[in-house]
Coordinates of C-alpha atoms and ligand atoms in Angstrom, one line a residue:
X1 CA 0.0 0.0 0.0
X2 CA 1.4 3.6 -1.0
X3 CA 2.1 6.0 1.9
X4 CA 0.6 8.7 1.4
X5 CA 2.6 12.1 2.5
X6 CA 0.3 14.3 5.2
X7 CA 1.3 17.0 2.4
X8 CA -0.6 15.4 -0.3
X9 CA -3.7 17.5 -0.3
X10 CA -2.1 20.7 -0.3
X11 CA 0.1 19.6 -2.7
X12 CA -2.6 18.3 -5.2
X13 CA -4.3 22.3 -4.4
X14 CA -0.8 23.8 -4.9
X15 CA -0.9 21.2 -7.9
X16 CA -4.3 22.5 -9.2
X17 CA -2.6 26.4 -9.3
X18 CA -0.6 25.5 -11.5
X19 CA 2.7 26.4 -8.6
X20 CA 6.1 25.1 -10.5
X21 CA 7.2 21.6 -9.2
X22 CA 10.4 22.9 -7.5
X23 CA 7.9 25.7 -5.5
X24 CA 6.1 22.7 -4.7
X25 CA 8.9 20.3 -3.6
X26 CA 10.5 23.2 -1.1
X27 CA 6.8 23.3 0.3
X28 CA 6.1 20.0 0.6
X29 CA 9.5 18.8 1.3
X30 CA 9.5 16.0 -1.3
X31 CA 10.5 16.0 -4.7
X32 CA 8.5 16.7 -7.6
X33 CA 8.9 13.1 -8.5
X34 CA 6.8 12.2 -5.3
X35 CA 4.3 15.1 -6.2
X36 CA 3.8 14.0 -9.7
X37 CA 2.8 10.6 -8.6
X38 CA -0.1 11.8 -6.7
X39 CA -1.3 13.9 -9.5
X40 CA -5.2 13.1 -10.4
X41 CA -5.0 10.5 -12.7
X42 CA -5.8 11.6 -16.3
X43 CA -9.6 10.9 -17.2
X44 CA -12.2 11.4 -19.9
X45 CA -14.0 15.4 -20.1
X46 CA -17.1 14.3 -21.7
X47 CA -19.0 17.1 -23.0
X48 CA -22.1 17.8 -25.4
X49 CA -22.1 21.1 -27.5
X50 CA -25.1 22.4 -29.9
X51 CA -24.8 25.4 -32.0
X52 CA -28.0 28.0 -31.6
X53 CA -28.8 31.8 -31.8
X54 CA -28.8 33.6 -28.4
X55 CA -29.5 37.3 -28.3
X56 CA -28.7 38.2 -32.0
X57 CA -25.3 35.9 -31.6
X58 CA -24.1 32.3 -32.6
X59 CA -22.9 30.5 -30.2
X60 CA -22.4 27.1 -28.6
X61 CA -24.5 26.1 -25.6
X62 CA -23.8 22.9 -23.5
X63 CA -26.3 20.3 -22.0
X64 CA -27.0 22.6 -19.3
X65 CA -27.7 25.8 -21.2
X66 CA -24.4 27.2 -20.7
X67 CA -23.7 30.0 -23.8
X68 CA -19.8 29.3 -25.0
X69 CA -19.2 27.5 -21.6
X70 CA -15.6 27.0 -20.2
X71 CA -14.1 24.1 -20.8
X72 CA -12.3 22.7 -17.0
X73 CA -9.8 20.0 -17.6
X74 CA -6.2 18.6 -16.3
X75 CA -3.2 17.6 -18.2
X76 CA -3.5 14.5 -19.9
X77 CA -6.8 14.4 -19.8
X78 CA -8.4 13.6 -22.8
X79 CA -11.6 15.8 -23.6
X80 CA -14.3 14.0 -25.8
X81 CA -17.0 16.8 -27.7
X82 CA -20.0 15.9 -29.6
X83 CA -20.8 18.7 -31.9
X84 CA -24.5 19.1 -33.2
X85 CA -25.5 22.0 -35.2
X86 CA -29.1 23.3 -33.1
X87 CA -29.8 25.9 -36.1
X88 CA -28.9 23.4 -38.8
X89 CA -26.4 25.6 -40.3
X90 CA -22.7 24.6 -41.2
X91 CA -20.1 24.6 -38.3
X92 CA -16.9 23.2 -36.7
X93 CA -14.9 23.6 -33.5
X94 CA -11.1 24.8 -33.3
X95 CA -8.5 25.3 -31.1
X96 CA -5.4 26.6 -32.9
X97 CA -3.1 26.5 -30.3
X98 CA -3.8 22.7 -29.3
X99 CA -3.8 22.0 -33.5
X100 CA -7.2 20.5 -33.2
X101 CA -10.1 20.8 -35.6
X102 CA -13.5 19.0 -36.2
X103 CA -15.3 18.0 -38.8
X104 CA -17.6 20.4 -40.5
X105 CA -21.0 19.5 -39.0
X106 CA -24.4 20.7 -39.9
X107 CA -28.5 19.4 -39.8
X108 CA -27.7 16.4 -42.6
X109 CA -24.5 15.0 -41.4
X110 CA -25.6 14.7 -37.5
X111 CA -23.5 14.9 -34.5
X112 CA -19.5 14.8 -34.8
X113 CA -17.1 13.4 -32.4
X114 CA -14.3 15.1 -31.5
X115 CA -11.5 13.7 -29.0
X116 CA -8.5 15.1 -28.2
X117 CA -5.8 14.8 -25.1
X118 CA -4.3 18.1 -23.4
X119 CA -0.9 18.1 -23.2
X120 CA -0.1 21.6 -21.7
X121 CA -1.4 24.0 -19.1
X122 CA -3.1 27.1 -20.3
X123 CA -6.2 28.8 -21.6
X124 CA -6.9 28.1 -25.1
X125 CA -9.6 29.8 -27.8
X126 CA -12.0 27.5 -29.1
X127 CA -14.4 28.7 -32.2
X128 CA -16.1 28.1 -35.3
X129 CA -13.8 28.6 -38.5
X130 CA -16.4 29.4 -40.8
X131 CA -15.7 32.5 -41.5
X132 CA -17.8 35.2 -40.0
X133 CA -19.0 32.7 -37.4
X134 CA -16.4 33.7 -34.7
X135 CA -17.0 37.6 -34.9
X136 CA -20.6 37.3 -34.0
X137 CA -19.9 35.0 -30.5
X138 CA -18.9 31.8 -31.3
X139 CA -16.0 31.0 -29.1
X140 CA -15.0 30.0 -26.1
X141 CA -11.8 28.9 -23.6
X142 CA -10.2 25.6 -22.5
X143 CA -9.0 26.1 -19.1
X144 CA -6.2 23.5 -18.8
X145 CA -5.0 22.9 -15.5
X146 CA -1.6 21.3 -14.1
X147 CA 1.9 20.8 -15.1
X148 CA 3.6 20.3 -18.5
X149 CA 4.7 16.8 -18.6
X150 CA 7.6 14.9 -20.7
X151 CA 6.2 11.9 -20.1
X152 CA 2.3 13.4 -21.7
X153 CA 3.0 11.6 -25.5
X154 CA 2.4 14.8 -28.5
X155 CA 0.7 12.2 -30.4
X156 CA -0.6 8.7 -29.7
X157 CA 1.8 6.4 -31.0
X158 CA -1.5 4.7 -33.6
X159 CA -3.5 6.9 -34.9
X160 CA -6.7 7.2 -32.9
X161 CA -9.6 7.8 -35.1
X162 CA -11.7 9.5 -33.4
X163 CA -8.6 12.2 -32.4
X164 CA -9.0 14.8 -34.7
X165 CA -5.2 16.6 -35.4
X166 CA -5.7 19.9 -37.8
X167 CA -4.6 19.7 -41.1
X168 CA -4.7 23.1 -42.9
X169 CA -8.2 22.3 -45.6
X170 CA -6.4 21.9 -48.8
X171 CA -8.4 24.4 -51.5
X172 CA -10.3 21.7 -53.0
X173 CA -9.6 21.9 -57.4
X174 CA -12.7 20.6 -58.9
X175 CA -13.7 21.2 -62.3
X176 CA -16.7 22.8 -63.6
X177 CA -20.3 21.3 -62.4
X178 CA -22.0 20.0 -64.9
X179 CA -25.4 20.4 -62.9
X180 CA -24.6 24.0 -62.7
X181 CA -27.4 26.6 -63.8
X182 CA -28.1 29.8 -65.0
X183 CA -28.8 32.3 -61.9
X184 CA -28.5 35.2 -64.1
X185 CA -31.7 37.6 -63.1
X186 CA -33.6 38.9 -66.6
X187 CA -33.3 42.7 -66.8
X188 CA -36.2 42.5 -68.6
X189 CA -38.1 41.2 -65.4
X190 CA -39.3 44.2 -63.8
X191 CA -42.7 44.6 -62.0
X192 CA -44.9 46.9 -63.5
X193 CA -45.2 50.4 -62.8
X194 CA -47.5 51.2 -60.1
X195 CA -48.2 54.5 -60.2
X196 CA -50.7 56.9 -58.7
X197 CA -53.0 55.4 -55.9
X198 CA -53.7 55.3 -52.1
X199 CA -50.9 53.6 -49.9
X200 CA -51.5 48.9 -49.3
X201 CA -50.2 46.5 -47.7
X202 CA -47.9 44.3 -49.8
X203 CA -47.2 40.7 -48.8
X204 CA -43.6 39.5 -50.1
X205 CA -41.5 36.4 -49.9
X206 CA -38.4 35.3 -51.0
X207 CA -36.1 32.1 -50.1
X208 CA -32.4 32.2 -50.1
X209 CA -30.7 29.0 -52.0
X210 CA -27.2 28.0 -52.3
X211 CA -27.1 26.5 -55.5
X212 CA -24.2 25.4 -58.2
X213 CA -24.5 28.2 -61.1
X214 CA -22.8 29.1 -64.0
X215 CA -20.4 32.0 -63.8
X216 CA -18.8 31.6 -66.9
X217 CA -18.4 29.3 -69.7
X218 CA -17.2 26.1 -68.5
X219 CA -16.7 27.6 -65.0
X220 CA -19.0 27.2 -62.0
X221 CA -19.7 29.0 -58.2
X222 CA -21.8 27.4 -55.8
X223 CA -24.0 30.8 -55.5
X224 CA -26.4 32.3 -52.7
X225 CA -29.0 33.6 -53.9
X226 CA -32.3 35.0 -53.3
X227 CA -34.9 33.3 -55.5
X228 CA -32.2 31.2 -57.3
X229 CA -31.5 34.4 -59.2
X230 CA -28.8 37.4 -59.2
X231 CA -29.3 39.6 -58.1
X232 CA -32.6 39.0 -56.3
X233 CA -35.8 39.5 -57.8
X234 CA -36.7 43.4 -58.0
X235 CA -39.3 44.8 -55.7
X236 CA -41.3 47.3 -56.0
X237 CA -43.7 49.5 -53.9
X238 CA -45.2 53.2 -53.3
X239 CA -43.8 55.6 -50.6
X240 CA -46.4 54.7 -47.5
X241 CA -46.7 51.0 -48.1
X242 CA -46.6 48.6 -45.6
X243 CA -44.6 45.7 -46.8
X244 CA -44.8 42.8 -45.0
X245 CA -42.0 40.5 -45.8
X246 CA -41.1 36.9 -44.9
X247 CA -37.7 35.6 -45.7
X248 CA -37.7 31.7 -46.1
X249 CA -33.8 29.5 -46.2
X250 CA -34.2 26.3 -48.0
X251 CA -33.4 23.7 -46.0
X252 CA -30.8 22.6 -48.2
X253 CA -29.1 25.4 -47.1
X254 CA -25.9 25.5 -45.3
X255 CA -25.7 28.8 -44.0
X256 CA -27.8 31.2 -42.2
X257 CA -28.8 33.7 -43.9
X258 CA -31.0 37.3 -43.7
X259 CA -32.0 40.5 -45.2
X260 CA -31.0 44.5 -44.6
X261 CA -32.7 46.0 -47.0
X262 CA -31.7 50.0 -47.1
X263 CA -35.6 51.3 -47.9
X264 CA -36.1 50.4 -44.4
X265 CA -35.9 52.0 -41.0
X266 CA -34.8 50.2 -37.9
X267 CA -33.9 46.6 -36.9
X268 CA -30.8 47.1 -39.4
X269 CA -33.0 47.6 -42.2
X270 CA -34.5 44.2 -41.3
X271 CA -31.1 42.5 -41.0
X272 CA -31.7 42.1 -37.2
X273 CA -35.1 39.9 -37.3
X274 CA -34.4 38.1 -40.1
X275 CA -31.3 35.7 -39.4
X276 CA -32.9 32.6 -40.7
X277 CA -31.4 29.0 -40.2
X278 CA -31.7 26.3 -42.7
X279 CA -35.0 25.3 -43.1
X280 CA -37.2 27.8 -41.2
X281 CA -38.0 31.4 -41.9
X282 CA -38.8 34.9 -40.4
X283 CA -41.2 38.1 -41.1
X284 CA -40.6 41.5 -40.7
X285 CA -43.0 44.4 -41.3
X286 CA -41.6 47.3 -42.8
X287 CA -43.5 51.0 -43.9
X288 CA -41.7 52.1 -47.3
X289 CA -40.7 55.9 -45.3
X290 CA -38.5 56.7 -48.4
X291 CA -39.2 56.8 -52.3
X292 CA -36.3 56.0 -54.3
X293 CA -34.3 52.8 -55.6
X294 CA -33.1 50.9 -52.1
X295 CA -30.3 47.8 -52.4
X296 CA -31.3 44.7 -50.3
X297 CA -28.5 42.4 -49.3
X298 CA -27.7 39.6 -47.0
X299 CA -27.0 40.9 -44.1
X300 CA -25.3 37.7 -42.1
X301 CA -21.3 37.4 -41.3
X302 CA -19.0 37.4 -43.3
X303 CA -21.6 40.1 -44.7
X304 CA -19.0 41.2 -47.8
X305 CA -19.1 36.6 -48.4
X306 CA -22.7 36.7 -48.8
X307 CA -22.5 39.6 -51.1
X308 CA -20.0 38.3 -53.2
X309 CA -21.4 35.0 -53.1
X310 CA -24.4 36.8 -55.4
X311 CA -27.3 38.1 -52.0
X312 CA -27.9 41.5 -53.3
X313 CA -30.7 42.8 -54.8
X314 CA -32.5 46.1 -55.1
X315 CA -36.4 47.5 -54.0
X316 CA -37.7 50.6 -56.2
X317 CA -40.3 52.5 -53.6
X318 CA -42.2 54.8 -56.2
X319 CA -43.4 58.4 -55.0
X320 CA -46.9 59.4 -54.2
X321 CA -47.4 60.1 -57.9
X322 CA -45.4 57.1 -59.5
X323 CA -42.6 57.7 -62.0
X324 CA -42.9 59.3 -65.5
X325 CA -43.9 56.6 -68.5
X326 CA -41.2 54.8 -70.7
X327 CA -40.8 52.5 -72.9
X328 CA -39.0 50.1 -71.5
X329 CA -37.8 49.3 -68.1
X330 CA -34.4 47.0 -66.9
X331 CA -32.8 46.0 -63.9
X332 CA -29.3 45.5 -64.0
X333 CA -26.7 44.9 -61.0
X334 CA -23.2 45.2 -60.5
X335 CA -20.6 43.1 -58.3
X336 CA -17.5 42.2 -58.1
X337 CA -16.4 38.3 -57.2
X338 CA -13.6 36.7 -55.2
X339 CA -12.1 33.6 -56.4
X340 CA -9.3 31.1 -56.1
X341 CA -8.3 30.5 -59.8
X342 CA -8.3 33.6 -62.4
X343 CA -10.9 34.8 -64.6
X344 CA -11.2 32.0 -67.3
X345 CA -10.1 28.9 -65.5
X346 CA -12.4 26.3 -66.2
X347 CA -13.2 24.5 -62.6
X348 CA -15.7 25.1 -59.9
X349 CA -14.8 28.3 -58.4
X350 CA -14.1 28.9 -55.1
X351 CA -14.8 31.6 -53.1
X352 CA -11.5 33.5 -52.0
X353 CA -12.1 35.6 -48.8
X354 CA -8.1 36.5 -48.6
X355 CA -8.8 38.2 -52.1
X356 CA -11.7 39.5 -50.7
X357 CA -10.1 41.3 -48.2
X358 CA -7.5 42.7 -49.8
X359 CA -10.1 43.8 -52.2
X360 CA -9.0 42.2 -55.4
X361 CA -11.4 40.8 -57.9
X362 CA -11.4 38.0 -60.1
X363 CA -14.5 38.8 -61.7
X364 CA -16.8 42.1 -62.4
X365 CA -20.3 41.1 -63.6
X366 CA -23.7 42.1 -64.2
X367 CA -26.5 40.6 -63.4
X368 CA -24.1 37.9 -61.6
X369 CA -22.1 36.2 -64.7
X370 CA -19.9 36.7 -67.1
X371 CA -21.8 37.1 -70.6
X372 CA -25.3 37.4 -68.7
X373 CA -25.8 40.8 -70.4
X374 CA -24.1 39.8 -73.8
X375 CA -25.2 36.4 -74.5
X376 CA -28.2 35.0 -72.2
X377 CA -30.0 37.9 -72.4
X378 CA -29.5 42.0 -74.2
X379 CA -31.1 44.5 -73.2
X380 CA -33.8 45.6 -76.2
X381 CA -35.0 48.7 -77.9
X382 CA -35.8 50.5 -80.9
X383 CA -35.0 53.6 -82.2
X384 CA -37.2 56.1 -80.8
X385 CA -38.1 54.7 -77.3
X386 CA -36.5 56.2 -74.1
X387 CA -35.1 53.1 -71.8
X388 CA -35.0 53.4 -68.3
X389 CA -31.9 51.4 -66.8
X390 CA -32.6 50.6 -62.5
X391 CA -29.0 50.2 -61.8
X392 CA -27.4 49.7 -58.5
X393 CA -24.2 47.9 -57.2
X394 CA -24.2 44.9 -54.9
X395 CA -20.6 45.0 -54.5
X396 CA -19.5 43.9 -52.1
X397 CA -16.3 46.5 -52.9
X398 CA -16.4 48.3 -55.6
X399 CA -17.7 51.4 -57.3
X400 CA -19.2 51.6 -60.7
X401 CA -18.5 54.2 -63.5
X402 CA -21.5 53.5 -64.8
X403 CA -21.0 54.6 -68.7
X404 CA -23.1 53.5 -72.2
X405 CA -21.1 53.2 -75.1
X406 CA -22.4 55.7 -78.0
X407 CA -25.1 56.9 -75.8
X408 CA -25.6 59.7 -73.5
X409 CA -27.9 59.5 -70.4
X410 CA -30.6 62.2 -70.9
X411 CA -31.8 61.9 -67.3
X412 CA -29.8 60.8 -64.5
X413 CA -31.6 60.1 -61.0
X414 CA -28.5 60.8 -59.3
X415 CA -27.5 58.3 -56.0
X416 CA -31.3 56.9 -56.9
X417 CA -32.7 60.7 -55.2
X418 CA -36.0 61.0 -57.2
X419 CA -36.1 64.6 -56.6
X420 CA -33.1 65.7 -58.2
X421 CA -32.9 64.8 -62.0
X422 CA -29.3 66.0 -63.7
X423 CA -29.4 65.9 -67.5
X424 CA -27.0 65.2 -69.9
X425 CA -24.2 62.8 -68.2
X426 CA -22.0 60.2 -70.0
X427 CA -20.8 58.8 -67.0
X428 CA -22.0 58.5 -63.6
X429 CA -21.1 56.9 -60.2
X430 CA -22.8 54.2 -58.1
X431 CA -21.1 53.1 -54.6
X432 CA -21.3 50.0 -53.4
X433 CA -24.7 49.6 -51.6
X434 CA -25.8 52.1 -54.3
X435 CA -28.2 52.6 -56.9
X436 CA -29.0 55.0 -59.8
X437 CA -31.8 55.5 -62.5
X438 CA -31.0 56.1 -65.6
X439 CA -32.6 57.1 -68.9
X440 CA -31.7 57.3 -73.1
X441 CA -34.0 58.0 -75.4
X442 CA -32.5 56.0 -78.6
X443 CA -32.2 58.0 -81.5
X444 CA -29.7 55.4 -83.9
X445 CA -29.4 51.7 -84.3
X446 CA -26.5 49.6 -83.1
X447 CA -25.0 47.6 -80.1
X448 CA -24.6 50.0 -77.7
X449 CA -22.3 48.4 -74.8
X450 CA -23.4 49.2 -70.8
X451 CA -19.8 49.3 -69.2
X452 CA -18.2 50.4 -66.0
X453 CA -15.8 53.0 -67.1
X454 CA -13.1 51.9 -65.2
X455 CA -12.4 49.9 -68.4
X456 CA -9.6 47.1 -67.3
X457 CA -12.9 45.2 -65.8
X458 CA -14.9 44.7 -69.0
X459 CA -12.2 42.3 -70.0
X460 CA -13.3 41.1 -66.4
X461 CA -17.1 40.5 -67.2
X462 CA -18.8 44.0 -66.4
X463 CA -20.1 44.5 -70.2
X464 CA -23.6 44.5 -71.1
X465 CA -25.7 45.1 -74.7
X466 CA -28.4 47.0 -75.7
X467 CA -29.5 46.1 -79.1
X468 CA -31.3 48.7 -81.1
X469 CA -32.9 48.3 -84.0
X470 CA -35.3 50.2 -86.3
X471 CA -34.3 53.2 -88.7
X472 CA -31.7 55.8 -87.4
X473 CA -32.7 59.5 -87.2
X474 CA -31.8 61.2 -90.2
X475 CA -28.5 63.0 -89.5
X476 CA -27.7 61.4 -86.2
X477 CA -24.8 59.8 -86.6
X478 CA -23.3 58.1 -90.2
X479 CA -20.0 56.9 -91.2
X480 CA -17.6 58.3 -93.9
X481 CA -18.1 56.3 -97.5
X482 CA -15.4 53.9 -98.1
Ligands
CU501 CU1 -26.6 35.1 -46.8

């Protein structure tokens, strides 16, 4: 039978502090050697975690409620985790410092086990990777009490299976998806005017899908999208409306996602309410305060991912007495896109958030692809009719120079203000988060290219046509005789 030293418990309490073995032997007048001995042996830290939304944050809560809860353990303990996503929504659980990293987990793969031993004393970050995820609250701390020990092995001598030891995610080089589809939004599709009457109440839904589209020829994105479509469908209402919007995620989904749409005041423009999880969805009310031409966006972290990844859209809130007749009416966004292989490469794109960042495109497009406004669908007219162009920039960086080729905008609703009409203007400036209305009145057939004037990105994708056809006015424009 072991003696045990009268010292022991203090000792094991000195132990628990984290005091330095010599400190502990000059106490306890025994050598560390001794003291280690009657360390607690190592055991098993069993714990459940589940991913939810507290208070506006993501976060992980424990079996007994606890938000981002401490996690207590000893030296050599091992610590066992099983990681269930509560929203449904894609997740993991890292500790940098320990190298230790789960599986992603979300509703359709289940639970994940992750084991892993402690080695070292300290307090260690744990969090989600997914990037956004750790800015709005989820992480947490590994308290890790005890001494460093020699004899605590790095590594298990055979692989464990169930330890999970972080290797850095290699970019994954897949080539194009041949289920990929078109999400390029018609700029034809605009809802029709509404024009004078007395204020309603305007029931609206959407659903956001994540969905393998074409982004160029033989190249594909895995887009999010509202409606399937970039940008999002175009909205449309009359200054004093009450809009009452529900935002549905498909269950498919693998991130949250929302809405801040900028006709709206308070709650973040509706970005606040409407964090939806895969599967479910949220309403918000809204009274259109403010006529003009509003961009709606996703509004959940990494906000500037969701953007890029093609969430932007715009809502055109008429004044009391509508807008003036046209013609014809389009709706065309700009954005700018973030990927890992350059413009051309012909694989599945993915999304770069270094790039991002650093604010260097790939990829300038319109209506959310390359060749969406030059091959799957022009813009139309014919001589004679004025064209009204809704035009805003989802972004998430950069600013247009919005510029027709051969044409010259006759009306320019500056920043989308309807009350202020400048005439005359070959070039004009959207920010991102922007929008402006512009209108021509065609006077001479011809492909007339939409462009943003900072030039370098039309051989990026931002080029658009608008075919016109019909008889030129005399003495408009003709060419020298060859
Ligand atoms: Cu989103």
């Amino acid at each position: 039978m072991k003696r045990i030293h009268p010292l022991a418990p203090l000792a094991a309490a000195l132990c628990a502090l984290a005091l330095s073995p010599a400190a502990l032997a000059q106490h306890a007048g025994h050598s560390a050697a001794a003291t280690a001995t009657q360390a607690p042996a190592a055991k098993l830290v069993r714990l459940e975690l589940h991913t939810n939304i507290v208070d506006g944050k993501m976060v992980y809560v424990d079996a007994k409620g606890r938000v981002n809860p401490d996690i207590q353990a000893q030296v050599g303990d091992t610590v066992e985790i099983t990681l269930s996503s509560g929203e449904g929504a894609e997740h993991d659980f890292v500790v940098d410092e320990l190298k230790v990293a789960s599986p992603k987990f979300n509703a359709e793969t289940g639970p994940q086990r992750l084991r892993f031993q402690l080695t070292q004393p300290g307090e260690f970050n744990y969090y989600c990777s997914i990037p956004g995820h750790r800015q709005i609250g989820m992480q947490g701390l590994i308290k890790v009490t005890g001494q460093a020990s020699a004899a605590a092995p790095a590594a298990p001598a055979a692989p464990d299976p169930a330890l999970a030891l972080y290797t850095p995610a290699p970019v994954p080089q897949r080539s194009a998806d041949p289920t990929a589809v078109s999400v390029v939004a018609d700029p034809a599709k605009v809802p029709p005017a509404i024009g004078p009457r007395a204020p309603q109440v305007q029931k609206l839904r959407m659903e956001t899908v994540e969905l393998a589209g074409k982004l160029d020829d033989g190249t594909s994105f895995t887009y999010w999208t509202f409606d399937r479509q970039v940008p999002g469908p175009m909205l449309r209402a009359r200054v004093g409306d009450t809009i009452e919007l529900t935002l549905a995620n498909d269950k498919s989904s693998k991130a949250i996602h929302s809405i801040d749409l900028h006709a709206v005041t308070g709650g973040h423009g509706g970005g606040e309410h409407t964090q939806v999880a895969p599967g479910q969805e949220k309403t918000i009310t809204f009274k259109a305060l403010n006529s003009g031409l509003f961009v709606y966006h996703c509004a959940t972290p990494l906000v500037p991912q969701h953007i890029a990844a093609g969430m932007y859209g715009m809502i055109l809130i008429e004044p009391e007495e509508g807008l003036s007749k046209v013609d014809r009416e389009y709706y065309v966004m700009q954005a700018d896109m973030y990927t890992h292989r350059p413009i051309g490469a012909k694989v599945h794109q993915e999304p770069d958030l270094d790039k991002m960042a650093n604010e260097l495109p790939d990829y300038y497009v319109f209506n959310g692809a390359v060749g969406a406004l030059t091959k799957t669908h022009k813009l139309q007219a014919k001589v004679g009719e004025t064209v009204r162009i809704y035009f805003g920039v989802g972004g998430p960086n950069k600013v247009s120079s919005f510029h027709v080729i051969g044409e010259i905008f006759d009306k320019v609703y500056s920043e989308a203000a309807l009350n202020t009409v400048k005439t005359n203007v070959q070039t004009t400036l959207v920010a991102p988060g922007g929008a402006t209305i512009v209108e021509l009145k065609v006077q001479h057939p011809g492909s007339y290219l939409l462009v943003d004037h900072a030039l370098s990105r039309t051989g990026k994708g931002a080029v658009g046509v608008l075919e016109v056809t019909g008889e030129g006015e005399p003495g408009v424009y003709k060419p020298s005789k060859l």
